[in-house]
mmCIF file of C-alpha atoms in Angstrom:
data_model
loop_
_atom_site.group_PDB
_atom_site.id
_atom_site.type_symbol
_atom_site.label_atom_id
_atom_site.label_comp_id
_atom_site.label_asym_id
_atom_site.label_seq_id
_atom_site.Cartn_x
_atom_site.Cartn_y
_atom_site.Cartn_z
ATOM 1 C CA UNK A 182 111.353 109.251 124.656
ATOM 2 C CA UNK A 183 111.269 105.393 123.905
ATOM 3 C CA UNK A 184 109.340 105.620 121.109
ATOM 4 C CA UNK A 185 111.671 108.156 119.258
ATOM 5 C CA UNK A 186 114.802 105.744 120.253
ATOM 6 C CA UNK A 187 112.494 102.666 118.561
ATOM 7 C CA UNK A 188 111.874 104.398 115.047
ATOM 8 C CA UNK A 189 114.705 106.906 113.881
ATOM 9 C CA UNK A 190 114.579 105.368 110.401
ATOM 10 C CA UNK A 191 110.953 105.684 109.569
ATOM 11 C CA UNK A 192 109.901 102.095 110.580
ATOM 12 C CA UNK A 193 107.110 103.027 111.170
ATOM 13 C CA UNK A 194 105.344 106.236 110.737
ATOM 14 C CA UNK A 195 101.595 108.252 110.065
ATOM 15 C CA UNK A 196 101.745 110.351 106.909
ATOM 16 C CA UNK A 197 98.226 111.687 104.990
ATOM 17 C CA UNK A 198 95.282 110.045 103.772
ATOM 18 C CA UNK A 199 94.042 108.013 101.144
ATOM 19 C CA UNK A 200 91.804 109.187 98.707
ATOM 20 C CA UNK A 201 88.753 108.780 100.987
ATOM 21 C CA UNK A 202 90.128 110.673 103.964
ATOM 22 C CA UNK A 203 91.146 107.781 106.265
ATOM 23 C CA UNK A 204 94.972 108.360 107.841
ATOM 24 C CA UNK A 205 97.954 106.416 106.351
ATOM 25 C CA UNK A 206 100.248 104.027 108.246
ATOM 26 C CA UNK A 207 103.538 103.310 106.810
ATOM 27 C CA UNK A 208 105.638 99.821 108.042
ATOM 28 C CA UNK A 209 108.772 99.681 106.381
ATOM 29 C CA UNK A 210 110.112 96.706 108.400
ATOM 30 C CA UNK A 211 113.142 96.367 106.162
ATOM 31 C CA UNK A 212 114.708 99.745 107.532
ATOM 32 C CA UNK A 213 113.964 98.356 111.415
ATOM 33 C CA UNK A 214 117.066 98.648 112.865
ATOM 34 C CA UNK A 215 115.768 97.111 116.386
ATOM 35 C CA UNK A 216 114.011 94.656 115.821
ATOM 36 C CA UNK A 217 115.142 92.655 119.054
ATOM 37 C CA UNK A 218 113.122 95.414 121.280
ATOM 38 C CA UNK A 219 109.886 93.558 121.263
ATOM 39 C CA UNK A 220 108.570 95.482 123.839
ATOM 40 C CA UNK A 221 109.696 98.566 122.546
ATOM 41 C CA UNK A 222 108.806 97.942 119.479
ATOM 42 C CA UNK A 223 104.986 97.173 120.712
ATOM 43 C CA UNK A 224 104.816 100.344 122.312
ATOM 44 C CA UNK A 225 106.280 102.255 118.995
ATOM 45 C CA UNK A 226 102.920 100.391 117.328
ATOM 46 C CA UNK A 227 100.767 101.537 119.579
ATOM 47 C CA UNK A 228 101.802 104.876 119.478
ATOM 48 C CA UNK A 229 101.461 105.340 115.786
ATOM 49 C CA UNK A 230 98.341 103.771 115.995
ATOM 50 C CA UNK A 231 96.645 106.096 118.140
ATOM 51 C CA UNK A 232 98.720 109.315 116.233
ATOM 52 C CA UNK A 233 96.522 107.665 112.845
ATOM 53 C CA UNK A 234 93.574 107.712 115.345
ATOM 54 C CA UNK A 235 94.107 110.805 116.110
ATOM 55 C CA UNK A 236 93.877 112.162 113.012
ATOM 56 C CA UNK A 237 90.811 110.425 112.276
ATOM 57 C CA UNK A 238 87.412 112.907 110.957
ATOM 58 C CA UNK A 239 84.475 110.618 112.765
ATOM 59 C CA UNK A 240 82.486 114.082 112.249
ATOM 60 C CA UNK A 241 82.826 112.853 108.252
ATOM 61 C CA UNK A 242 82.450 109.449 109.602
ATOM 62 C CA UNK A 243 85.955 108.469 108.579
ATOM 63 C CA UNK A 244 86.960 106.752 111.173
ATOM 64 C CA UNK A 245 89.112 103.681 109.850
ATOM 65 C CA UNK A 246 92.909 103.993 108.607
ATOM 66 C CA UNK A 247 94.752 102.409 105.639
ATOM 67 C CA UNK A 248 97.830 100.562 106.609
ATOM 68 C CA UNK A 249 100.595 99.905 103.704
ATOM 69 C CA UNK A 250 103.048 97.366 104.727
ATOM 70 C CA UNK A 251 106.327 97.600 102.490
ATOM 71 C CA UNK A 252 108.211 94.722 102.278
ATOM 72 C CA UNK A 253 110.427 96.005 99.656
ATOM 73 C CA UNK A 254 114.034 94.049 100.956
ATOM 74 C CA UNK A 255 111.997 92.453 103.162
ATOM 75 C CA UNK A 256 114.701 90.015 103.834
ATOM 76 C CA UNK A 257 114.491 86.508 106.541
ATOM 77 C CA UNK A 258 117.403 88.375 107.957
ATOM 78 C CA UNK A 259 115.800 91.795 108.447
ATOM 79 C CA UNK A 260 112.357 90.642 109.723
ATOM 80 C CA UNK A 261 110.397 91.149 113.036
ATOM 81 C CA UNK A 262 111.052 88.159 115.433
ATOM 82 C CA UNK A 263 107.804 86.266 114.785
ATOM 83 C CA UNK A 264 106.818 87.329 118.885
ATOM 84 C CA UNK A 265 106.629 90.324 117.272
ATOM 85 C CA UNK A 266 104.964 90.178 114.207
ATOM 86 C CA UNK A 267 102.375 87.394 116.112
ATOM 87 C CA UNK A 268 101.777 90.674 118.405
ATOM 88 C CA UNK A 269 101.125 92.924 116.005
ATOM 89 C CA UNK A 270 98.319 91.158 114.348
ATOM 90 C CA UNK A 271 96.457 90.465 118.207
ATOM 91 C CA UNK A 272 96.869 94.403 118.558
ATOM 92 C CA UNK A 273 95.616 95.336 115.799
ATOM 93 C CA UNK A 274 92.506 92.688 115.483
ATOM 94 C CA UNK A 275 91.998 93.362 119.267
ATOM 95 C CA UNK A 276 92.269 96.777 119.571
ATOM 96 C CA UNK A 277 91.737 98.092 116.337
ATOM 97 C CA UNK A 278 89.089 95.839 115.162
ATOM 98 C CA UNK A 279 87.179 98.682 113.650
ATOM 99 C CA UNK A 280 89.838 101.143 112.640
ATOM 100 C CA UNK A 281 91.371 99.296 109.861
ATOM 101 C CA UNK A 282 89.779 99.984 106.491
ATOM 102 C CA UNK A 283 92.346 98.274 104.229
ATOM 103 C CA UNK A 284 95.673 96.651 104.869
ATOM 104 C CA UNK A 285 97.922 96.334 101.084
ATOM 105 C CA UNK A 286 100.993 94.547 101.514
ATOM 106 C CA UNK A 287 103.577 95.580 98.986
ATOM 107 C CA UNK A 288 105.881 93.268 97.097
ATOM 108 C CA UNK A 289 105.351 90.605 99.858
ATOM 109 C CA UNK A 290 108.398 87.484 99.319
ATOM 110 C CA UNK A 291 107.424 84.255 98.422
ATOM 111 C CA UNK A 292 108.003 82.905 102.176
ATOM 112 C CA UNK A 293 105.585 85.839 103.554
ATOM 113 C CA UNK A 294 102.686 84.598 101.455
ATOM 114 C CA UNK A 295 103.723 80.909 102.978
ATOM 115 C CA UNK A 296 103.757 82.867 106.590
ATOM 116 C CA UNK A 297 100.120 84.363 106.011
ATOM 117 C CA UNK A 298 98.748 81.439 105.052
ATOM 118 C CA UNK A 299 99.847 79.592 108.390
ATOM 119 C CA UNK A 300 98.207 82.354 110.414
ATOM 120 C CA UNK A 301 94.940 83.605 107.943
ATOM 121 C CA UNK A 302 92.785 80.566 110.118
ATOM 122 C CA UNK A 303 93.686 82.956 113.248
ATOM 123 C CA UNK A 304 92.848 85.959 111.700
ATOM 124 C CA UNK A 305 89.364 87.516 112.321
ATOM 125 C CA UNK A 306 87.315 86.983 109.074
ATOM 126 C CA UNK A 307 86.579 91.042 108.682
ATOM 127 C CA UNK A 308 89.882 91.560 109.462
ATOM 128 C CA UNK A 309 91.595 88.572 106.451
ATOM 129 C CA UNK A 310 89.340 90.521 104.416
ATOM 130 C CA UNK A 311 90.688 94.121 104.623
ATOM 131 C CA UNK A 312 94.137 92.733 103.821
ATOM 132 C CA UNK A 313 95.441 92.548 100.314
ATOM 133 C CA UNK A 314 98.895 91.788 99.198
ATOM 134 C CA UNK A 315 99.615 93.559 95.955
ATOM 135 C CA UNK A 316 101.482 92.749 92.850
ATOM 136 C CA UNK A 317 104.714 91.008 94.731
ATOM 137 C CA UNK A 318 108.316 93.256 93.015
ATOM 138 C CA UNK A 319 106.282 93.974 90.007
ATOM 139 C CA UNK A 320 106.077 98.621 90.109
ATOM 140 C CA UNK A 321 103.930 98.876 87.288
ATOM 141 C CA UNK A 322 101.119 96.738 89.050
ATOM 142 C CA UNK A 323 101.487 98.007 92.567
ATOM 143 C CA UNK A 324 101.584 101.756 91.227
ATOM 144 C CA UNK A 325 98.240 100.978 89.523
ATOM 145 C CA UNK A 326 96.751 99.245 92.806
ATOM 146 C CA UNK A 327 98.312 102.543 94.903
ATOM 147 C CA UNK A 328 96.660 104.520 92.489
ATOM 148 C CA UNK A 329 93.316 103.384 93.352
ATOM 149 C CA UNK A 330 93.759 104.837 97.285
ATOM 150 C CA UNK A 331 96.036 107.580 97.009
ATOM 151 C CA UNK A 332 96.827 110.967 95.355
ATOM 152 C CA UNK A 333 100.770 109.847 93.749
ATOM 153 C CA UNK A 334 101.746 112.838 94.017
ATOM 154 C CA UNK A 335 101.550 113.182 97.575
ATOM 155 C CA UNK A 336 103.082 109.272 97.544
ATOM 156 C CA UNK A 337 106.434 109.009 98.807
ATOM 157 C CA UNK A 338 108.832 107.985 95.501
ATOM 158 C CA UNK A 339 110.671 104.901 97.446
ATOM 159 C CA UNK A 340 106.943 103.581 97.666
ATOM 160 C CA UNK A 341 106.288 104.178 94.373
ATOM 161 C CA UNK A 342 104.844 107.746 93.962
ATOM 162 C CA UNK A 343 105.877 110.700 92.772
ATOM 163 C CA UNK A 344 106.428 112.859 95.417
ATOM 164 C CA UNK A 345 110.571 113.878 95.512
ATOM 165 C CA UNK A 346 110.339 116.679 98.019
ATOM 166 C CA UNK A 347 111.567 116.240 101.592
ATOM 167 C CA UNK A 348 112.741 113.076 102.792
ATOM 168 C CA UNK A 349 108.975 111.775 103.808
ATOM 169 C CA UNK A 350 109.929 110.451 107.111
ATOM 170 C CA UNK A 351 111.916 112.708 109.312
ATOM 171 C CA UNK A 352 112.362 111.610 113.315
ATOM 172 C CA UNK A 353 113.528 115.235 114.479
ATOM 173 C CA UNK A 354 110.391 116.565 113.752
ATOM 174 C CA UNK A 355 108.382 113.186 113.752
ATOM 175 C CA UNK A 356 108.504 112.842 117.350
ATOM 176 C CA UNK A 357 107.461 116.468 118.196
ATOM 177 C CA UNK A 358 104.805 118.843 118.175
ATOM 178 C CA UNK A 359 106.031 120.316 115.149
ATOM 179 C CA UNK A 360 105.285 116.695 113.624
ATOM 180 C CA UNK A 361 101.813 116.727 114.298
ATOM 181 C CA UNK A 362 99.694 116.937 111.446
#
């Protein structure tokens, strides 16, 4: 399927909850390794968005998802083209408006801080304020802000936590039934 071909290396992926329930979205956009397939890459979004949805407990009334962006060797070279990352942002305002309870951007480079500030005036104001960039390359402080959402030991160790089991991202199963939560 397209959506398997756009995200073999964990791009972008759904993986458990936080601490209150609501569905985790990983973006690893430094491991993208097509990032000229905007319109492949759109559709790869708006898959995982409605897998998170899916996965959503409205009977609790959890029905919002936590997004962590890591931009760990987040590189100008190895970034979305900004089509893409400008599309993103009008997906998930516009379609998602009230699915997204909190949006932490991890170890963000100086130039993406410059980037959100050029945007933040198109940004929905409920939206700006679900987003939080955390502690930019500094582990100690982003492992304390992770801490405050999520169980580390179901955390995936190249985002910090302490979970060393199975690689946490694997497309074989990922884009199956057997990958269904």
């Amino acid at each position: 399927e397209d959506v398997a071909e756009s995200g073999p290396t964990g791009k972008l992926y759904t993986m458990g909850c936080d601490n209150t329930g609501r569905p985790t979205l990983f973006m690893r956009p430094a491991v993208d390794t097509c990032r000229e397939a905007h319109d492949l890459n759109i559709k790869h979004l708006v898959y995982n968005m409605e897998r998170a949805c899916s996965y959503l407990d409205e009977a609790n009334h959890i029905g919002k998802i936590i997004v962590v962006l890591d931009c760990l060797n987040y590189t100008s070279s190895n970034s979305p083209p900004l089509k893409s990352s400008k599309a993103t942002l009008q997906i998930l305002q516009d379609h998602y408006p009230e699915r997204l309870g909190k949006f932490l951007i991890l170890s963000a480079p100086w130039y993406f801080n410059m980037f959100f500030k050029a945007i933040s005036p198109f940004i929905d104001p409920d939206t700006r304020e679900k987003i939080d960039f955390v502690a930019p390359k500094d582990t100690p402080g982003i492992r304390a802000e992770l801490e405050k959402h999520f169980d580390m030991s179901t955390f995936p160790d190249f985002l910090y936590g302490d979970w060393k089991g199975e690689e946490a991202f694997n497309a074989a199963t990922y884009y199956t039934s057997e990958g269904e939560e």
